[in-house]
Short mmCIF file of C-alpha atoms in Angstrom, two decimals:
data_model
loop_
_atom_site.label_atom_id
_atom_site.label_comp_id
_atom_site.label_asym_id
_atom_site.label_seq_id
_atom_site.Cartn_x
_atom_site.Cartn_y
_atom_site.Cartn_z
CA MET L 1 103.83 179.72 143.66
CA LYS L 2 102.21 183.14 144.77
CA ASN L 3 101.67 182.24 148.51
CA LYS L 4 103.64 179.48 149.98
CA LEU L 5 101.53 176.56 150.44
CA LYS L 6 100.59 175.70 154.50
CA LYS L 7 101.46 172.03 155.43
CA GLU L 8 97.29 171.34 155.69
CA ILE L 9 96.01 168.41 153.61
CA THR L 10 92.58 167.55 152.86
CA PHE L 11 91.03 164.50 151.95
CA ILE L 12 87.93 164.42 149.88
CA VAL L 13 86.74 161.20 149.91
CA THR L 14 83.13 159.61 149.38
CA ASP L 15 83.27 156.35 150.44
CA ASN L 16 85.51 153.80 152.51
CA VAL L 17 87.29 152.27 149.36
CA GLU L 18 89.00 155.95 148.20
CA LYS L 19 89.55 156.41 152.39
CA GLN L 20 91.63 153.29 152.40
CA CYS L 21 93.61 154.56 149.28
CA CYS L 22 93.95 157.68 151.00
CA GLU L 23 95.06 156.74 154.28
CA PRO L 24 98.53 155.68 154.24
CA ILE L 25 99.35 158.87 152.66
CA ALA L 26 97.71 160.72 155.97
CA PHE L 27 99.91 158.73 157.96
CA GLU L 28 102.84 159.63 156.37
CA ALA L 29 102.09 163.29 156.25
CA GLU L 30 101.21 163.46 159.83
CA ASN L 31 104.43 162.27 160.38
CA ARG L 32 106.43 164.77 158.39
CA GLY L 33 104.12 167.45 160.63
CA TYR L 34 101.44 168.15 158.60
CA SER L 35 97.84 168.93 159.60
CA VAL L 36 95.31 166.13 158.18
CA LYS L 37 91.77 165.47 157.87
CA PHE L 38 89.00 163.86 155.96
CA THR L 39 85.68 164.86 154.40
CA GLU L 40 83.06 163.80 152.34
CA ASN L 41 82.44 167.59 150.79
CA LYS L 42 83.30 168.11 147.72
CA PHE L 43 83.17 171.56 147.77
CA ALA L 44 85.07 171.82 150.97
CA LYS L 45 87.95 174.76 151.10
CA CYS L 46 91.19 173.11 151.11
CA GLU L 47 95.41 174.31 151.28
CA ILE L 48 96.65 170.84 149.67
CA GLY L 49 93.55 168.74 148.51
CA PHE L 50 93.27 164.69 147.78
CA TYR L 51 90.60 164.01 145.31
CA CYS L 52 89.87 160.55 144.55
CA SER L 53 86.24 160.20 142.91
CA HIS L 54 85.25 160.09 139.38
CA TRP L 55 83.66 163.99 140.22
CA ASN L 56 85.44 166.32 141.38
CA PHE L 57 85.75 170.18 142.16
CA PRO L 58 89.57 170.73 142.93
CA LYS L 59 88.82 174.97 142.16
CA HIS L 60 88.23 175.04 145.93
CA SER L 61 91.76 174.03 146.54
CA LYS L 62 94.32 176.12 146.80
CA PHE L 63 96.53 172.90 145.43
CA SER L 64 95.03 169.81 144.13
CA VAL L 65 96.00 166.39 143.57
CA VAL L 66 94.25 163.90 141.70
CA HIS L 67 94.45 159.99 143.04
CA LEU L 68 92.66 156.87 141.67
CA HIS L 69 90.59 155.04 143.97
CA ASP L 70 90.73 151.87 141.92
CA LEU L 71 93.37 150.15 139.51
CA GLY L 72 90.70 149.62 137.05
CA GLN L 73 88.94 153.02 136.82
CA GLN L 74 87.16 153.43 134.01
CA HIS L 75 88.74 150.58 132.59
CA GLY L 76 85.54 150.00 129.34
CA GLU L 77 87.58 153.58 128.15
CA TRP L 78 91.14 152.25 128.20
CA PRO L 79 93.57 153.50 126.94
CA MET L 80 92.06 156.58 126.67
CA MET L 81 90.11 156.87 130.28
CA TRP L 82 90.49 160.81 130.39
CA LYS L 83 87.70 161.23 127.90
CA LYS L 84 85.64 160.51 130.44
CA GLU L 85 88.03 162.23 133.80
CA TYR L 86 89.40 165.49 133.01
CA TRP L 87 92.60 166.04 135.00
CA ASN L 88 93.89 169.70 133.59
CA ILE L 89 91.76 171.14 135.99
CA PHE L 90 94.26 169.66 138.86
CA ASP L 91 97.59 170.62 139.76
CA ILE L 92 99.10 167.18 139.68
CA ALA L 93 98.38 163.53 139.07
CA LEU L 94 99.76 160.32 140.77
CA LEU L 95 99.58 157.34 139.17
CA PRO L 96 99.92 153.68 140.49
CA SER L 97 101.65 151.80 138.11
CA ARG L 98 104.21 151.61 134.84
CA GLU L 99 101.05 150.42 132.86
CA TRP L 100 98.90 153.38 134.06
CA ALA L 101 102.14 155.83 133.25
CA ASP L 102 102.46 154.43 129.53
CA MET L 103 98.85 154.94 129.44
CA TRP L 104 99.23 158.32 130.71
CA LYS L 105 102.38 159.04 128.28
CA ASN L 106 100.59 157.96 125.33
CA ALA L 107 97.39 160.39 126.12
CA SER L 108 99.24 163.26 127.18
CA CYS L 109 99.42 164.95 123.61
CA TYR L 110 95.69 165.94 124.76
CA ASP L 111 95.60 169.12 126.90
CA PHE L 112 92.79 167.47 129.02
CA VAL L 113 95.17 164.61 129.96
CA LYS L 114 97.68 166.99 131.07
CA PRO L 115 97.82 168.30 135.31
CA LYS L 116 99.00 171.74 135.27
CA ARG L 117 102.09 170.63 136.90
CA GLY L 118 102.84 166.99 135.68
CA ALA L 119 101.76 163.34 136.69
CA PHE L 120 103.82 161.35 138.31
CA PHE L 121 104.30 157.31 138.84
CA THR L 122 104.05 156.83 142.24
CA GLY L 123 103.10 153.80 142.95
CA TRP L 124 99.74 152.22 144.18
CA THR L 125 99.04 154.01 147.86
CA LYS L 126 96.67 151.40 148.89
CA ALA L 127 98.77 148.63 148.96
CA ASP L 128 101.47 150.33 151.38
CA ARG L 129 99.41 148.09 153.76
CA ILE L 130 100.29 144.80 152.85
CA TYR L 131 103.65 146.24 154.31
CA GLU L 132 102.92 147.29 157.67
CA LYS L 133 104.19 145.67 160.81
CA CYS L 134 100.68 144.95 162.08
CA PHE L 135 99.36 143.51 158.39
CA SER L 136 99.98 139.76 159.52
CA ALA L 137 98.12 140.52 162.75
CA ASN L 138 95.00 142.06 161.63
CA CYS L 139 94.49 138.64 159.20
CA GLU L 140 95.44 136.69 162.20
CA LYS L 141 92.63 138.38 164.09
CA LEU L 142 90.37 138.31 160.87
CA ILE L 143 90.45 134.49 160.82
CA LYS L 144 90.23 133.78 164.98
CA LYS L 145 86.90 136.09 164.51
CA TYR L 146 85.15 134.28 161.95
CA GLY L 147 86.78 130.30 162.94
CA ILE L 148 88.05 130.01 159.52
CA ASP L 149 89.95 126.92 159.22
CA LEU L 150 93.29 127.36 157.02
CA ASN L 151 93.83 123.70 156.92
CA LYS L 152 91.61 124.13 153.71
CA LYS L 153 92.28 125.74 150.70
CA THR L 154 90.34 129.19 150.73
CA ILE L 155 88.71 131.06 147.82
CA LEU L 156 87.79 134.55 148.34
CA TYR L 157 84.41 135.78 146.46
CA ALA L 158 84.98 139.65 145.77
CA PRO L 159 82.56 141.09 142.80
CA SER L 160 82.19 144.79 142.15
CA TRP L 161 78.73 144.24 141.96
CA GLU L 162 76.04 141.43 143.63
CA TRP L 163 73.51 140.63 141.21
CA ASP L 164 71.37 137.58 139.83
CA ASN L 165 71.77 135.36 142.87
CA ARG L 166 75.22 134.93 142.13
CA GLN L 167 76.43 134.60 145.43
CA LEU L 168 74.48 131.59 145.75
CA GLU L 169 75.66 130.02 142.66
CA ILE L 170 79.19 130.31 144.07
CA CYS L 171 78.05 129.05 147.17
CA GLU L 172 77.15 125.71 145.35
CA SER L 173 79.47 125.47 142.80
CA VAL L 174 82.04 124.65 145.74
CA GLN L 175 79.96 122.84 147.83
CA GLY L 176 81.56 119.34 146.42
CA LEU L 177 85.07 120.90 146.73
CA ASP L 178 86.94 120.73 150.21
CA VAL L 179 87.58 124.47 150.96
CA ASN L 180 86.63 127.50 152.43
CA LEU L 181 84.98 130.18 150.76
CA ILE L 182 84.61 133.53 152.37
CA ILE L 183 82.44 136.46 150.71
CA LYS L 184 83.26 140.36 150.90
CA GLN L 185 80.79 142.43 149.30
CA PHE L 186 81.02 146.06 148.35
CA PRO L 187 80.31 148.20 151.76
CA ALA L 188 77.09 149.78 149.96
CA THR L 189 75.00 152.03 152.19
CA PRO L 190 71.03 152.71 151.85
CA GLU L 191 72.07 156.44 151.49
CA VAL L 192 74.40 156.16 148.76
CA PHE L 193 73.29 153.03 146.91
CA PRO L 194 69.76 151.71 148.30
CA GLU L 195 69.44 149.14 145.67
CA GLN L 196 72.49 147.61 145.75
CA TYR L 197 72.43 147.74 149.51
CA LYS L 198 69.38 145.75 149.49
CA ILE L 199 70.24 142.98 147.32
CA ILE L 200 73.32 142.15 148.76
CA ASN L 201 71.68 142.02 152.44
CA GLU L 202 69.21 139.82 150.36
CA ALA L 203 71.63 137.35 149.16
CA HIS L 204 73.40 137.23 152.52
CA GLN L 205 69.92 136.43 154.09
CA LYS L 206 69.38 133.42 151.89
CA THR L 207 72.91 132.40 152.09
CA ARG L 208 72.45 132.03 155.92
CA GLU L 209 69.08 130.20 155.52
CA LYS L 210 70.73 127.65 153.17
CA ASN L 211 73.15 127.00 155.81
CA TYR L 212 76.65 126.17 153.51
CA LYS L 213 79.35 124.34 154.63
CA ASN L 214 82.29 126.21 154.99
CA VAL L 215 80.97 129.52 154.09
CA PHE L 216 82.06 132.74 155.54
CA ILE L 217 80.53 136.25 155.22
CA LEU L 218 82.68 139.06 156.00
CA ASP L 219 81.96 142.60 157.31
CA SER L 220 81.77 144.63 153.98
CA LYS L 221 83.87 147.02 155.37
CA THR L 222 86.77 144.47 156.03
CA ASN L 223 89.81 145.74 154.24
CA ILE L 224 90.41 144.06 151.17
CA TYR L 225 93.93 142.98 152.17
CA ASP L 226 93.08 141.18 154.89
CA ALA L 227 90.70 139.15 153.19
CA ILE L 228 92.79 138.48 150.20
CA ASN L 229 95.80 137.53 152.43
CA ILE L 230 94.03 134.51 153.92
CA CYS L 231 92.76 133.61 150.65
CA ASP L 232 94.26 130.83 148.10
CA CYS L 233 92.35 132.05 145.39
CA LEU L 234 89.98 135.42 144.65
CA VAL L 235 86.78 135.04 142.17
CA SER L 236 85.16 138.14 140.89
CA GLU L 237 83.93 139.53 137.69
CA GLU L 238 85.33 142.61 137.01
CA SER L 239 86.15 143.72 140.50
CA SER L 240 89.49 145.87 141.08
CA THR L 241 89.68 143.37 143.62
CA LEU L 242 91.16 141.20 140.67
CA TYR L 243 94.10 144.03 140.78
CA GLU L 244 94.31 143.77 145.08
CA ALA L 245 94.77 139.93 144.94
CA MET L 246 97.54 139.77 141.79
CA LEU L 247 99.59 142.45 144.13
CA LEU L 248 99.63 139.91 146.81
CA GLY L 249 100.83 137.15 144.56
CA LYS L 250 97.19 135.26 144.34
CA PRO L 251 95.43 133.75 141.35
CA VAL L 252 92.42 135.05 140.37
CA ILE L 253 89.52 133.78 138.24
CA ALA L 254 87.16 136.42 136.08
CA VAL L 255 83.74 134.90 135.47
CA ASN L 256 82.96 136.47 132.14
CA ASP L 257 79.56 135.62 132.13
CA TRP L 258 77.94 137.21 135.28
CA LEU L 259 76.22 140.17 134.22
CA VAL L 260 77.02 143.68 135.50
CA PRO L 261 74.13 146.07 136.54
CA ASP L 262 75.81 149.63 136.29
CA VAL L 263 73.50 149.97 133.34
CA LYS L 264 70.42 149.12 131.63
CA PRO L 265 70.19 146.39 130.52
CA ALA L 266 72.92 144.61 132.69
CA ARG L 267 76.09 144.43 130.90
CA LEU L 268 78.86 141.66 130.25
CA PRO L 269 81.88 142.11 132.08
CA ASP L 270 85.17 143.87 130.97
CA PHE L 271 88.29 142.74 132.62
CA PRO L 272 91.39 143.73 130.18
CA TYR L 273 94.39 142.26 131.23
CA ASP L 274 95.35 138.11 130.53
CA PHE L 275 96.75 137.64 134.04
CA ALA L 276 93.28 136.70 135.47
CA ILE L 277 91.62 133.38 134.49
CA LYS L 278 88.58 134.33 132.21
CA ILE L 279 85.46 131.55 132.48
CA PRO L 280 82.24 130.98 132.34
CA LYS L 281 80.55 130.41 135.40
CA LYS L 282 79.92 126.74 134.36
CA ASP L 283 83.80 125.91 134.40
CA LEU L 284 83.94 127.80 137.97
CA SER L 285 84.77 124.38 140.19
CA LYS L 286 86.61 122.47 137.74
CA THR L 287 88.85 126.09 137.32
CA ILE L 288 89.20 126.42 140.95
CA GLU L 289 90.08 122.64 141.24
CA SER L 290 92.57 122.95 138.67
CA VAL L 291 94.17 126.59 140.10
CA PHE L 292 94.91 124.68 143.54
CA LYS L 293 96.62 121.69 141.47
CA ASP L 294 98.62 124.09 139.09
CA ASP L 295 101.78 126.63 140.06
CA GLU L 296 101.82 127.40 136.51
CA TYR L 297 98.47 129.80 137.14
CA LEU L 298 100.94 132.36 138.97
CA LYS L 299 103.50 132.76 136.85
CA LYS L 300 101.74 135.74 135.13
CA ILE L 301 100.80 137.20 138.05
CA ILE L 302 104.17 137.50 139.60
CA GLU L 303 105.86 138.63 135.98
CA TYR L 304 102.84 141.32 135.88
CA LYS L 305 103.59 142.30 139.55
CA LYS L 306 107.53 142.74 138.58
CA ARG L 307 106.68 144.59 135.98
CA ASN L 308 104.30 147.03 137.31
CA PHE L 309 104.82 147.63 140.42
CA PRO L 310 108.12 148.04 141.60
CA GLN L 311 107.22 150.97 144.21
CA LEU L 312 104.86 148.49 146.30
CA GLY L 313 105.68 149.29 150.21
CA HIS L 314 106.94 153.08 149.24
CA SER L 315 104.29 155.01 147.49
CA ALA L 316 103.22 157.16 150.29
CA LYS L 317 106.50 158.49 151.05
CA ASN L 318 106.74 158.88 147.31
CA VAL L 319 103.36 160.62 147.17
CA MET L 320 104.69 162.82 150.21
CA ASP L 321 108.53 163.64 148.73
CA ILE L 322 106.47 165.17 145.73
CA ILE L 323 104.41 167.24 148.14
CA ASP L 324 107.12 168.28 150.43
CA PHE L 325 108.70 169.58 147.07
CA VAL L 326 105.66 171.50 146.03
CA VAL L 327 105.35 173.14 150.16
CA GLU L 328 109.03 173.73 149.60
CA GLU L 329 108.55 175.26 146.22
CA LYS L 330 111.67 173.31 144.88
CA ASN L 331 111.84 171.97 140.88
CA LEU L 332 109.42 169.26 140.08
CA ASN L 333 110.78 168.74 136.79
CA SER L 334 112.95 165.58 137.45
CA LEU L 335 109.86 163.56 139.16
CA LYS L 336 107.44 164.33 135.98
CA THR L 337 106.77 161.39 133.65
CA LYS L 338 107.52 162.06 130.19
CA ILE L 339 105.02 163.70 127.73
CA ALA L 340 104.64 163.57 123.76
CA GLU L 341 107.58 165.93 122.60
CA LYS L 342 105.01 167.68 120.03
CA PRO L 343 101.85 167.65 122.16
CA SER L 344 98.74 167.91 119.74
CA LYS L 345 95.39 169.60 120.43
CA LYS L 346 93.66 167.84 117.83
CA VAL L 347 91.32 165.51 119.09
CA PRO L 348 90.73 161.91 116.78
CA LYS L 349 87.09 161.58 115.36
CA LYS L 350 86.33 158.73 117.48
CA LEU L 351 87.00 160.71 120.44
CA LYS L 352 85.12 164.03 119.13
CA LYS L 353 81.83 162.81 120.24
CA ALA L 354 83.03 161.50 123.64
CA VAL L 355 84.88 164.33 124.50
CA ASN L 356 82.15 166.94 123.28
CA GLU L 357 79.55 165.00 125.40
CA ARG L 358 82.16 165.85 128.64
CA LYS L 359 82.49 169.44 128.14
CA TRP L 360 79.21 169.66 127.61
CA ILE L 361 78.75 168.25 130.93
CA LEU L 362 81.31 170.05 132.61
CA PHE L 363 79.63 173.35 131.30
CA LYS L 364 76.26 172.71 133.14
CA TYR L 365 77.60 171.62 136.40
CA GLU L 366 80.83 174.42 136.16
CA PHE L 367 78.81 177.10 138.29
CA ALA L 368 78.67 174.49 141.29
CA HIS L 369 82.09 175.67 141.87
CA ASN L 370 81.36 178.84 142.80
CA THR L 371 77.29 178.90 143.93
CA LYS L 372 75.63 177.51 146.99
CA LEU L 373 72.77 176.93 144.42
CA GLY L 374 74.85 174.80 141.98
CA SER L 375 76.19 172.63 145.13
CA PHE L 376 72.83 172.27 146.20
CA LEU L 377 72.23 171.24 142.71
CA TYR L 378 74.64 168.50 142.16
CA LYS L 379 74.14 166.77 145.57
CA ILE L 380 70.66 166.24 144.16
CA HIS L 381 71.93 164.99 140.82
CA GLU L 382 74.50 162.35 142.83
CA LYS L 383 71.71 161.26 144.57
CA LEU L 384 69.44 160.28 141.77
CA LYS L 385 72.12 158.64 139.72
CA CYS L 386 72.83 156.48 142.76
CA ARG L 387 69.26 155.81 142.61
CA ASN L 388 68.88 154.44 139.13
CA GLN L 389 72.10 152.51 139.16
#
């Protein structure tokens, strides 16, 4: 590197979920003497920039790092999610699990998949929280705050999208069971997700009016791991919360006919892993009862966790070891994941359309990297996109 990097890290985060992914890294970086700051400005000029969003502009960083914000990121495109998110514009990439590392290796024969200096299997930094000394204490505060009776089994409802009165559906489904139901919705804001913000608040109002027994609505900004730690089972449709619960060894139920309104018309959910119990909503109540009676449901969860997440609790340290190597200008070869021995630049026919569409989109917004007008127009585009969701 021509000019040695300063020990200054900027985390570009656009919501609380992305911030929670970066906080363990920021804490470790500060302990190592780095200057750390967070910003929502995607065009911020950075010494070392960390990016977690689907759309990023790393040209403004002297050195750039891409980090997933979601274990199920672009799961509808697996195993080739990179046709939607190019990684060759970054210097390095961080991979959270063995399965992600394998997907990257298999895709790394294409240039648009490969960061300039490689991809690294570091583990899932967001999950470092569950190994912090204060983790149990924070969970106890949550229990006390809401008055949750842990003598009862507890179900956590944490969807990716609230839609079609499903919050009321699950409340009705568990009323015949002697259980707690805690509700943790996505922290939508009226500025970024106005429609979802309205739907979620209407769902909460209807739930309170019904005065359901043993139903608790959590603040949407509650850390998902705190909520998962006090539950015995998680219910969702395709949310990454299903993965987060797996990391804490909790059974997960994916309701496969709860529609997801991220497109019009709303679609059926897509959750491509078999460690979840996938059921229609009519079977929800009896499936919950079955999960609480049979420990066999945990076997797939535990096996998947052991196989794919050996770095739990050490991920932020792994990330900062790599950043230290970069700053100290040491060789990174030993940390790189493997790539295909004979890389191919040829794109299969089935990917050509998606790749060409992506290139056209990048071309349209390329000038946003370097001009104030481009930055302004991109921000308008983001707002309009959110309103249409």
